[in-house]
Amino acid sequence: MVPNGSQRNLWRNETYRWPNRIVYYHINSYIDTEHRNQIVKAIHKIESVSCLTFKEATTDQEYYVNVTSEEGGCFSYIGYLNRVQQLNLQNYEIEVGCFRLYTIVHEFLHALGFFHQQSAANRDDYVEIVEENITEGMEFNFDKYTEATVNDFGEKYDYDSVMHYGPYAFSKNGERTIVAFEEGKEDAIGQRLQLSETDIRKLNAMYNCPTV
Ligand SMILES: [Zn+2]
């Protein structure tokens, strides 16, 4: 079936965007230099493809991304919240788990306003969510949002997005929880090696970056 152009996975509401394209962050002092460097490297990856600037929060800064490294996996709030908002990267070796470079980029894209790709309103035209393979209690990770909430800036569904889950995300039985309909994409979804071209275009559209 041909999509009707209503594919969306970014906050439509502009209040969730960082003012003046400046993202303030604080990396907690218990995070060692090696891990801190990896976080900064991820930040630079985002800066290098957008008009966003990341600045270390000073003590009088009232809103910023508070980067923690607690138990509980990798997670972030979605979009600018005008307060201190946590972004957690559970401690792993560099390039493992939450400390894979593009997993950190993924979490920061949440903080900038990205939902997961498979939350897009039109996702059922592109992937099947296999409910019976999802671990009990984890179903919320596969929520779909309405077009009123999220926007895709005219971009089509992006199997290659760094914001897409992999095929076995939250599987309880080793079977796929997400089945991509497009041939060749079944095991390609969920990459964490780069920002896709579509990810970059959406990010730049969301923050009204001047086109280069
Ligand atoms: Zn995520």
PDB file of C-alpha atoms and ligand atoms in Angstrom:
ATOM      1  CA  MET A   1       0.000   0.000   0.000  1.00  0.00           C
ATOM      2  CA  VAL A   2       1.192   3.488  -0.810  1.00  0.00           C
ATOM      3  CA  PRO A   3       1.603   5.733   2.245  1.00  0.00           C
ATOM      4  CA  ASN A   4      -0.404   8.908   2.312  1.00  0.00           C
ATOM      5  CA  GLY A   5       2.299  11.214   3.561  1.00  0.00           C
ATOM      6  CA  SER A   6       1.401  11.318   7.228  1.00  0.00           C
ATOM      7  CA  GLN A   7       4.505   9.651   8.640  1.00  0.00           C
ATOM      8  CA  ARG A   8       5.591  11.200  11.890  1.00  0.00           C
ATOM      9  CA  ASN A   9       7.949  10.635  14.781  1.00  0.00           C
ATOM     10  CA  LEU A  10       9.006  13.997  16.192  1.00  0.00           C
ATOM     11  CA  TRP A  11       7.239  16.293  18.623  1.00  0.00           C
ATOM     12  CA  ARG A  12       4.909  18.549  16.687  1.00  0.00           C
ATOM     13  CA  ASN A  13       4.617  20.957  19.621  1.00  0.00           C
ATOM     14  CA  GLU A  14       7.400  23.530  19.336  1.00  0.00           C
ATOM     15  CA  THR A  15       7.568  24.063  23.087  1.00  0.00           C
ATOM     16  CA  TYR A  16       9.559  20.823  23.276  1.00  0.00           C
ATOM     17  CA  ARG A  17      12.430  22.288  21.247  1.00  0.00           C
ATOM     18  CA  TRP A  18      15.558  23.680  22.850  1.00  0.00           C
ATOM     19  CA  PRO A  19      15.489  27.487  22.783  1.00  0.00           C
ATOM     20  CA  ASN A  20      17.994  29.201  20.528  1.00  0.00           C
ATOM     21  CA  ARG A  21      19.255  25.794  19.352  1.00  0.00           C
ATOM     22  CA  ILE A  22      21.397  25.575  22.486  1.00  0.00           C
ATOM     23  CA  VAL A  23      21.373  22.357  24.485  1.00  0.00           C
ATOM     24  CA  TYR A  24      22.791  22.618  27.991  1.00  0.00           C
ATOM     25  CA  TYR A  25      24.152  19.472  29.582  1.00  0.00           C
ATOM     26  CA  HIS A  26      25.924  18.310  32.702  1.00  0.00           C
ATOM     27  CA  ILE A  27      27.930  15.100  32.898  1.00  0.00           C
ATOM     28  CA  ASN A  28      28.012  13.932  36.508  1.00  0.00           C
ATOM     29  CA  SER A  29      31.442  14.008  38.108  1.00  0.00           C
ATOM     30  CA  TYR A  30      31.447  10.311  39.025  1.00  0.00           C
ATOM     31  CA  ILE A  31      31.575   9.458  35.308  1.00  0.00           C
ATOM     32  CA  ASP A  32      35.238   8.833  34.479  1.00  0.00           C
ATOM     33  CA  THR A  33      37.209  10.627  31.783  1.00  0.00           C
ATOM     34  CA  GLU A  34      37.048   7.785  29.286  1.00  0.00           C
ATOM     35  CA  HIS A  35      33.264   7.608  29.477  1.00  0.00           C
ATOM     36  CA  ARG A  36      32.940  11.387  29.568  1.00  0.00           C
ATOM     37  CA  ASN A  37      34.998  11.586  26.369  1.00  0.00           C
ATOM     38  CA  GLN A  38      32.677   9.103  24.683  1.00  0.00           C
ATOM     39  CA  ILE A  39      29.651  11.232  25.640  1.00  0.00           C
ATOM     40  CA  VAL A  40      31.328  14.372  24.321  1.00  0.00           C
ATOM     41  CA  LYS A  41      32.210  12.541  21.112  1.00  0.00           C
ATOM     42  CA  ALA A  42      28.523  11.664  20.623  1.00  0.00           C
ATOM     43  CA  ILE A  43      27.566  15.289  21.213  1.00  0.00           C
ATOM     44  CA  HIS A  44      30.076  16.364  18.573  1.00  0.00           C
ATOM     45  CA  LYS A  45      28.515  13.919  16.091  1.00  0.00           C
ATOM     46  CA  ILE A  46      25.196  15.735  16.494  1.00  0.00           C
ATOM     47  CA  GLU A  47      26.773  19.189  16.309  1.00  0.00           C
ATOM     48  CA  SER A  48      28.679  18.259  13.159  1.00  0.00           C
ATOM     49  CA  VAL A  49      25.478  17.557  11.184  1.00  0.00           C
ATOM     50  CA  SER A  50      23.205  20.281  12.578  1.00  0.00           C
ATOM     51  CA  CYS A  51      23.044  23.891  13.732  1.00  0.00           C
ATOM     52  CA  LEU A  52      22.713  22.857  17.380  1.00  0.00           C
ATOM     53  CA  THR A  53      25.255  23.909  19.975  1.00  0.00           C
ATOM     54  CA  PHE A  54      25.834  21.970  23.183  1.00  0.00           C
ATOM     55  CA  LYS A  55      27.110  23.853  26.202  1.00  0.00           C
ATOM     56  CA  GLU A  56      28.141  22.632  29.605  1.00  0.00           C
ATOM     57  CA  ALA A  57      25.635  23.862  32.159  1.00  0.00           C
ATOM     58  CA  THR A  58      26.945  26.347  34.685  1.00  0.00           C
ATOM     59  CA  THR A  59      25.687  26.234  38.280  1.00  0.00           C
ATOM     60  CA  ASP A  60      23.042  28.899  37.614  1.00  0.00           C
ATOM     61  CA  GLN A  61      21.620  27.090  34.589  1.00  0.00           C
ATOM     62  CA  GLU A  62      17.995  26.163  35.295  1.00  0.00           C
ATOM     63  CA  TYR A  63      17.357  23.711  32.492  1.00  0.00           C
ATOM     64  CA  TYR A  64      19.780  21.109  31.161  1.00  0.00           C
ATOM     65  CA  VAL A  65      20.282  17.456  30.322  1.00  0.00           C
ATOM     66  CA  ASN A  66      21.617  15.764  33.427  1.00  0.00           C
ATOM     67  CA  VAL A  67      23.749  12.870  32.185  1.00  0.00           C
ATOM     68  CA  THR A  68      23.829  10.084  34.750  1.00  0.00           C
ATOM     69  CA  SER A  69      25.239   6.571  34.747  1.00  0.00           C
ATOM     70  CA  GLU A  70      22.929   4.606  37.007  1.00  0.00           C
ATOM     71  CA  GLU A  71      21.479   1.104  36.832  1.00  0.00           C
ATOM     72  CA  GLY A  72      18.390   0.711  34.671  1.00  0.00           C
ATOM     73  CA  GLY A  73      19.692   0.861  31.122  1.00  0.00           C
ATOM     74  CA  CYS A  74      19.787   3.784  28.715  1.00  0.00           C
ATOM     75  CA  PHE A  75      16.928   6.266  28.679  1.00  0.00           C
ATOM     76  CA  SER A  76      16.056   9.895  28.118  1.00  0.00           C
ATOM     77  CA  TYR A  77      13.062  12.159  28.279  1.00  0.00           C
ATOM     78  CA  ILE A  78      11.726  13.317  24.942  1.00  0.00           C
ATOM     79  CA  GLY A  79      12.322  16.926  23.987  1.00  0.00           C
ATOM     80  CA  TYR A  80      13.183  20.058  25.938  1.00  0.00           C
ATOM     81  CA  LEU A  81      11.268  20.222  29.242  1.00  0.00           C
ATOM     82  CA  ASN A  82      12.425  23.560  30.684  1.00  0.00           C
ATOM     83  CA  ARG A  83      13.881  21.857  33.748  1.00  0.00           C
ATOM     84  CA  VAL A  84      16.681  19.490  34.695  1.00  0.00           C
ATOM     85  CA  GLN A  85      15.994  16.340  32.700  1.00  0.00           C
ATOM     86  CA  GLN A  86      17.817  13.067  33.199  1.00  0.00           C
ATOM     87  CA  LEU A  87      19.564  11.134  30.439  1.00  0.00           C
ATOM     88  CA  ASN A  88      20.870   7.857  31.807  1.00  0.00           C
ATOM     89  CA  LEU A  89      23.629   5.709  30.356  1.00  0.00           C
ATOM     90  CA  GLN A  90      24.164   2.637  32.493  1.00  0.00           C
ATOM     91  CA  ASN A  91      27.852   1.934  32.909  1.00  0.00           C
ATOM     92  CA  TYR A  92      29.339  -0.374  30.266  1.00  0.00           C
ATOM     93  CA  GLU A  93      32.716  -0.675  28.622  1.00  0.00           C
ATOM     94  CA  ILE A  94      33.271   1.839  25.831  1.00  0.00           C
ATOM     95  CA  GLU A  95      31.442   0.714  22.659  1.00  0.00           C
ATOM     96  CA  VAL A  96      29.280  -1.722  24.630  1.00  0.00           C
ATOM     97  CA  GLY A  97      25.627  -1.312  25.652  1.00  0.00           C
ATOM     98  CA  CYS A  98      24.716   2.250  26.613  1.00  0.00           C
ATOM     99  CA  PHE A  99      28.254   3.390  25.796  1.00  0.00           C
ATOM    100  CA  ARG A 100      28.124   2.513  22.126  1.00  0.00           C
ATOM    101  CA  LEU A 101      28.738   5.862  20.429  1.00  0.00           C
ATOM    102  CA  TYR A 102      25.492   5.886  18.460  1.00  0.00           C
ATOM    103  CA  THR A 103      23.460   4.602  21.373  1.00  0.00           C
ATOM    104  CA  ILE A 104      24.477   7.811  23.139  1.00  0.00           C
ATOM    105  CA  VAL A 105      23.537   9.769  20.008  1.00  0.00           C
ATOM    106  CA  HIS A 106      20.173   7.952  20.065  1.00  0.00           C
ATOM    107  CA  GLU A 107      19.520   9.036  23.661  1.00  0.00           C
ATOM    108  CA  PHE A 108      20.440  12.640  22.894  1.00  0.00           C
ATOM    109  CA  LEU A 109      18.085  12.628  19.906  1.00  0.00           C
ATOM    110  CA  HIS A 110      15.320  11.722  22.350  1.00  0.00           C
ATOM    111  CA  ALA A 111      16.306  14.746  24.454  1.00  0.00           C
ATOM    112  CA  LEU A 112      16.147  16.881  21.305  1.00  0.00           C
ATOM    113  CA  GLY A 113      12.605  15.736  20.516  1.00  0.00           C
ATOM    114  CA  PHE A 114      12.739  12.421  18.651  1.00  0.00           C
ATOM    115  CA  PHE A 115      10.463   9.513  19.466  1.00  0.00           C
ATOM    116  CA  HIS A 116      11.334   6.031  18.241  1.00  0.00           C
ATOM    117  CA  GLN A 117      10.772   5.497  14.545  1.00  0.00           C
ATOM    118  CA  GLN A 118       8.388   2.611  15.202  1.00  0.00           C
ATOM    119  CA  SER A 119       6.179   4.972  17.240  1.00  0.00           C
ATOM    120  CA  ALA A 120       5.237   6.778  14.024  1.00  0.00           C
ATOM    121  CA  ALA A 121       1.514   7.076  13.358  1.00  0.00           C
ATOM    122  CA  ASN A 122       1.829   5.187  10.077  1.00  0.00           C
ATOM    123  CA  ARG A 123       4.176   2.458  11.301  1.00  0.00           C
ATOM    124  CA  ASP A 124       1.675  -0.338  10.717  1.00  0.00           C
ATOM    125  CA  ASP A 125       2.165   0.195   6.988  1.00  0.00           C
ATOM    126  CA  TYR A 126       5.877  -0.582   7.390  1.00  0.00           C
ATOM    127  CA  VAL A 127       6.347  -2.990  10.289  1.00  0.00           C
ATOM    128  CA  GLU A 128       4.349  -5.544  12.185  1.00  0.00           C
ATOM    129  CA  ILE A 129       4.594  -5.451  15.983  1.00  0.00           C
ATOM    130  CA  VAL A 130       4.331  -9.062  17.143  1.00  0.00           C
ATOM    131  CA  GLU A 131       2.607  -8.703  20.507  1.00  0.00           C
ATOM    132  CA  GLU A 132       2.865 -12.349  21.533  1.00  0.00           C
ATOM    133  CA  ASN A 133       6.681 -12.217  21.448  1.00  0.00           C
ATOM    134  CA  ILE A 134       7.014  -9.121  23.661  1.00  0.00           C
ATOM    135  CA  THR A 135       8.075  -9.543  27.289  1.00  0.00           C
ATOM    136  CA  GLU A 136       5.136  -8.921  29.624  1.00  0.00           C
ATOM    137  CA  GLY A 137       5.095  -5.378  30.931  1.00  0.00           C
ATOM    138  CA  MET A 138       7.251  -4.061  28.093  1.00  0.00           C
ATOM    139  CA  GLU A 139       4.448  -3.507  25.588  1.00  0.00           C
ATOM    140  CA  PHE A 140       4.487   0.248  26.231  1.00  0.00           C
ATOM    141  CA  ASN A 141       7.798   0.443  24.401  1.00  0.00           C
ATOM    142  CA  PHE A 142       5.883  -0.237  21.203  1.00  0.00           C
ATOM    143  CA  ASP A 143       3.270   2.482  21.661  1.00  0.00           C
ATOM    144  CA  LYS A 144       2.179   4.293  18.561  1.00  0.00           C
ATOM    145  CA  TYR A 145       1.553   8.041  18.645  1.00  0.00           C
ATOM    146  CA  THR A 146      -1.051   9.974  16.755  1.00  0.00           C
ATOM    147  CA  GLU A 147      -0.341  12.489  14.058  1.00  0.00           C
ATOM    148  CA  ALA A 148      -1.542  15.221  16.411  1.00  0.00           C
ATOM    149  CA  THR A 149       1.429  14.521  18.685  1.00  0.00           C
ATOM    150  CA  VAL A 150       4.266  13.870  16.299  1.00  0.00           C
ATOM    151  CA  ASN A 151       5.566  15.145  12.976  1.00  0.00           C
ATOM    152  CA  ASP A 152       7.945  13.698  10.404  1.00  0.00           C
ATOM    153  CA  PHE A 153       8.592  16.845   8.401  1.00  0.00           C
ATOM    154  CA  GLY A 154       7.509  15.145   5.215  1.00  0.00           C
ATOM    155  CA  GLU A 155      10.059  12.348   5.442  1.00  0.00           C
ATOM    156  CA  LYS A 156       9.033   8.784   4.711  1.00  0.00           C
ATOM    157  CA  TYR A 157       9.248   5.950   7.236  1.00  0.00           C
ATOM    158  CA  ASP A 158      12.933   5.346   7.886  1.00  0.00           C
ATOM    159  CA  TYR A 159      14.012   1.752   8.422  1.00  0.00           C
ATOM    160  CA  ASP A 160      17.607   3.002   8.623  1.00  0.00           C
ATOM    161  CA  SER A 161      16.998   5.452  11.459  1.00  0.00           C
ATOM    162  CA  VAL A 162      19.213   5.338  14.533  1.00  0.00           C
ATOM    163  CA  MET A 163      15.865   5.766  16.344  1.00  0.00           C
ATOM    164  CA  HIS A 164      14.430   2.462  15.110  1.00  0.00           C
ATOM    165  CA  TYR A 165      14.366  -0.544  17.416  1.00  0.00           C
ATOM    166  CA  GLY A 166      15.980  -3.783  16.307  1.00  0.00           C
ATOM    167  CA  PRO A 167      13.890  -6.816  15.301  1.00  0.00           C
ATOM    168  CA  TYR A 168      14.315  -8.610  18.629  1.00  0.00           C
ATOM    169  CA  ALA A 169      13.742  -5.646  20.986  1.00  0.00           C
ATOM    170  CA  PHE A 170      12.131  -6.781  24.262  1.00  0.00           C
ATOM    171  CA  SER A 171      11.613 -10.305  22.938  1.00  0.00           C
ATOM    172  CA  LYS A 172      10.696 -12.899  25.541  1.00  0.00           C
ATOM    173  CA  ASN A 173      11.330 -15.917  23.353  1.00  0.00           C
ATOM    174  CA  GLY A 174      14.033 -15.080  20.810  1.00  0.00           C
ATOM    175  CA  GLU A 175      11.453 -14.459  18.104  1.00  0.00           C
ATOM    176  CA  ARG A 176      11.102 -11.129  16.313  1.00  0.00           C
ATOM    177  CA  THR A 177       8.978  -8.461  17.977  1.00  0.00           C
ATOM    178  CA  ILE A 178       9.225  -6.170  14.954  1.00  0.00           C
ATOM    179  CA  VAL A 179       8.957  -7.511  11.425  1.00  0.00           C
ATOM    180  CA  ALA A 180       9.865  -5.037   8.690  1.00  0.00           C
ATOM    181  CA  PHE A 181       7.731  -5.421   5.571  1.00  0.00           C
ATOM    182  CA  GLU A 182      10.361  -4.218   3.116  1.00  0.00           C
ATOM    183  CA  GLU A 183      12.527  -7.013   1.780  1.00  0.00           C
ATOM    184  CA  GLY A 184      16.079  -6.859   3.083  1.00  0.00           C
ATOM    185  CA  LYS A 185      15.149  -4.698   6.069  1.00  0.00           C
ATOM    186  CA  GLU A 186      14.048  -7.528   8.395  1.00  0.00           C
ATOM    187  CA  ASP A 187      17.426  -7.666  10.139  1.00  0.00           C
ATOM    188  CA  ALA A 188      18.693  -4.227   9.101  1.00  0.00           C
ATOM    189  CA  ILE A 189      16.433  -2.223  11.408  1.00  0.00           C
ATOM    190  CA  GLY A 190      17.941  -1.102  14.702  1.00  0.00           C
ATOM    191  CA  GLN A 191      21.353   0.009  13.433  1.00  0.00           C
ATOM    192  CA  ARG A 192      23.462   2.054  15.857  1.00  0.00           C
ATOM    193  CA  LEU A 193      26.394   2.874  13.579  1.00  0.00           C
ATOM    194  CA  GLN A 194      25.425   6.261  12.168  1.00  0.00           C
ATOM    195  CA  LEU A 195      22.707   8.846  11.780  1.00  0.00           C
ATOM    196  CA  SER A 196      20.710   8.098   8.657  1.00  0.00           C
ATOM    197  CA  GLU A 197      20.379  10.831   6.053  1.00  0.00           C
ATOM    198  CA  THR A 198      16.717  11.065   7.025  1.00  0.00           C
ATOM    199  CA  ASP A 199      17.587  11.435  10.728  1.00  0.00           C
ATOM    200  CA  ILE A 200      19.831  14.359   9.819  1.00  0.00           C
ATOM    201  CA  ARG A 201      17.220  16.011   7.590  1.00  0.00           C
ATOM    202  CA  LYS A 202      14.557  15.708  10.303  1.00  0.00           C
ATOM    203  CA  LEU A 203      16.851  17.118  12.965  1.00  0.00           C
ATOM    204  CA  ASN A 204      17.695  20.087  10.776  1.00  0.00           C
ATOM    205  CA  ALA A 205      14.037  20.651   9.866  1.00  0.00           C
ATOM    206  CA  MET A 206      12.954  20.456  13.483  1.00  0.00           C
ATOM    207  CA  TYR A 207      15.430  23.156  14.529  1.00  0.00           C
ATOM    208  CA  ASN A 208      15.068  25.213  11.360  1.00  0.00           C
ATOM    209  CA  CYS A 209      18.734  24.875  10.576  1.00  0.00           C
ATOM    210  CA  PRO A 210      19.859  26.836   7.533  1.00  0.00           C
ATOM    211  CA  THR A 211      20.264  24.406   4.644  1.00  0.00           C
ATOM    212  CA  VAL A 212      23.807  23.827   3.491  1.00  0.00           C
TER     213      VAL A 212
HETATM  214 ZN    ZN B   1      15.263   5.067  22.618  1.00  0.00          ZN
END
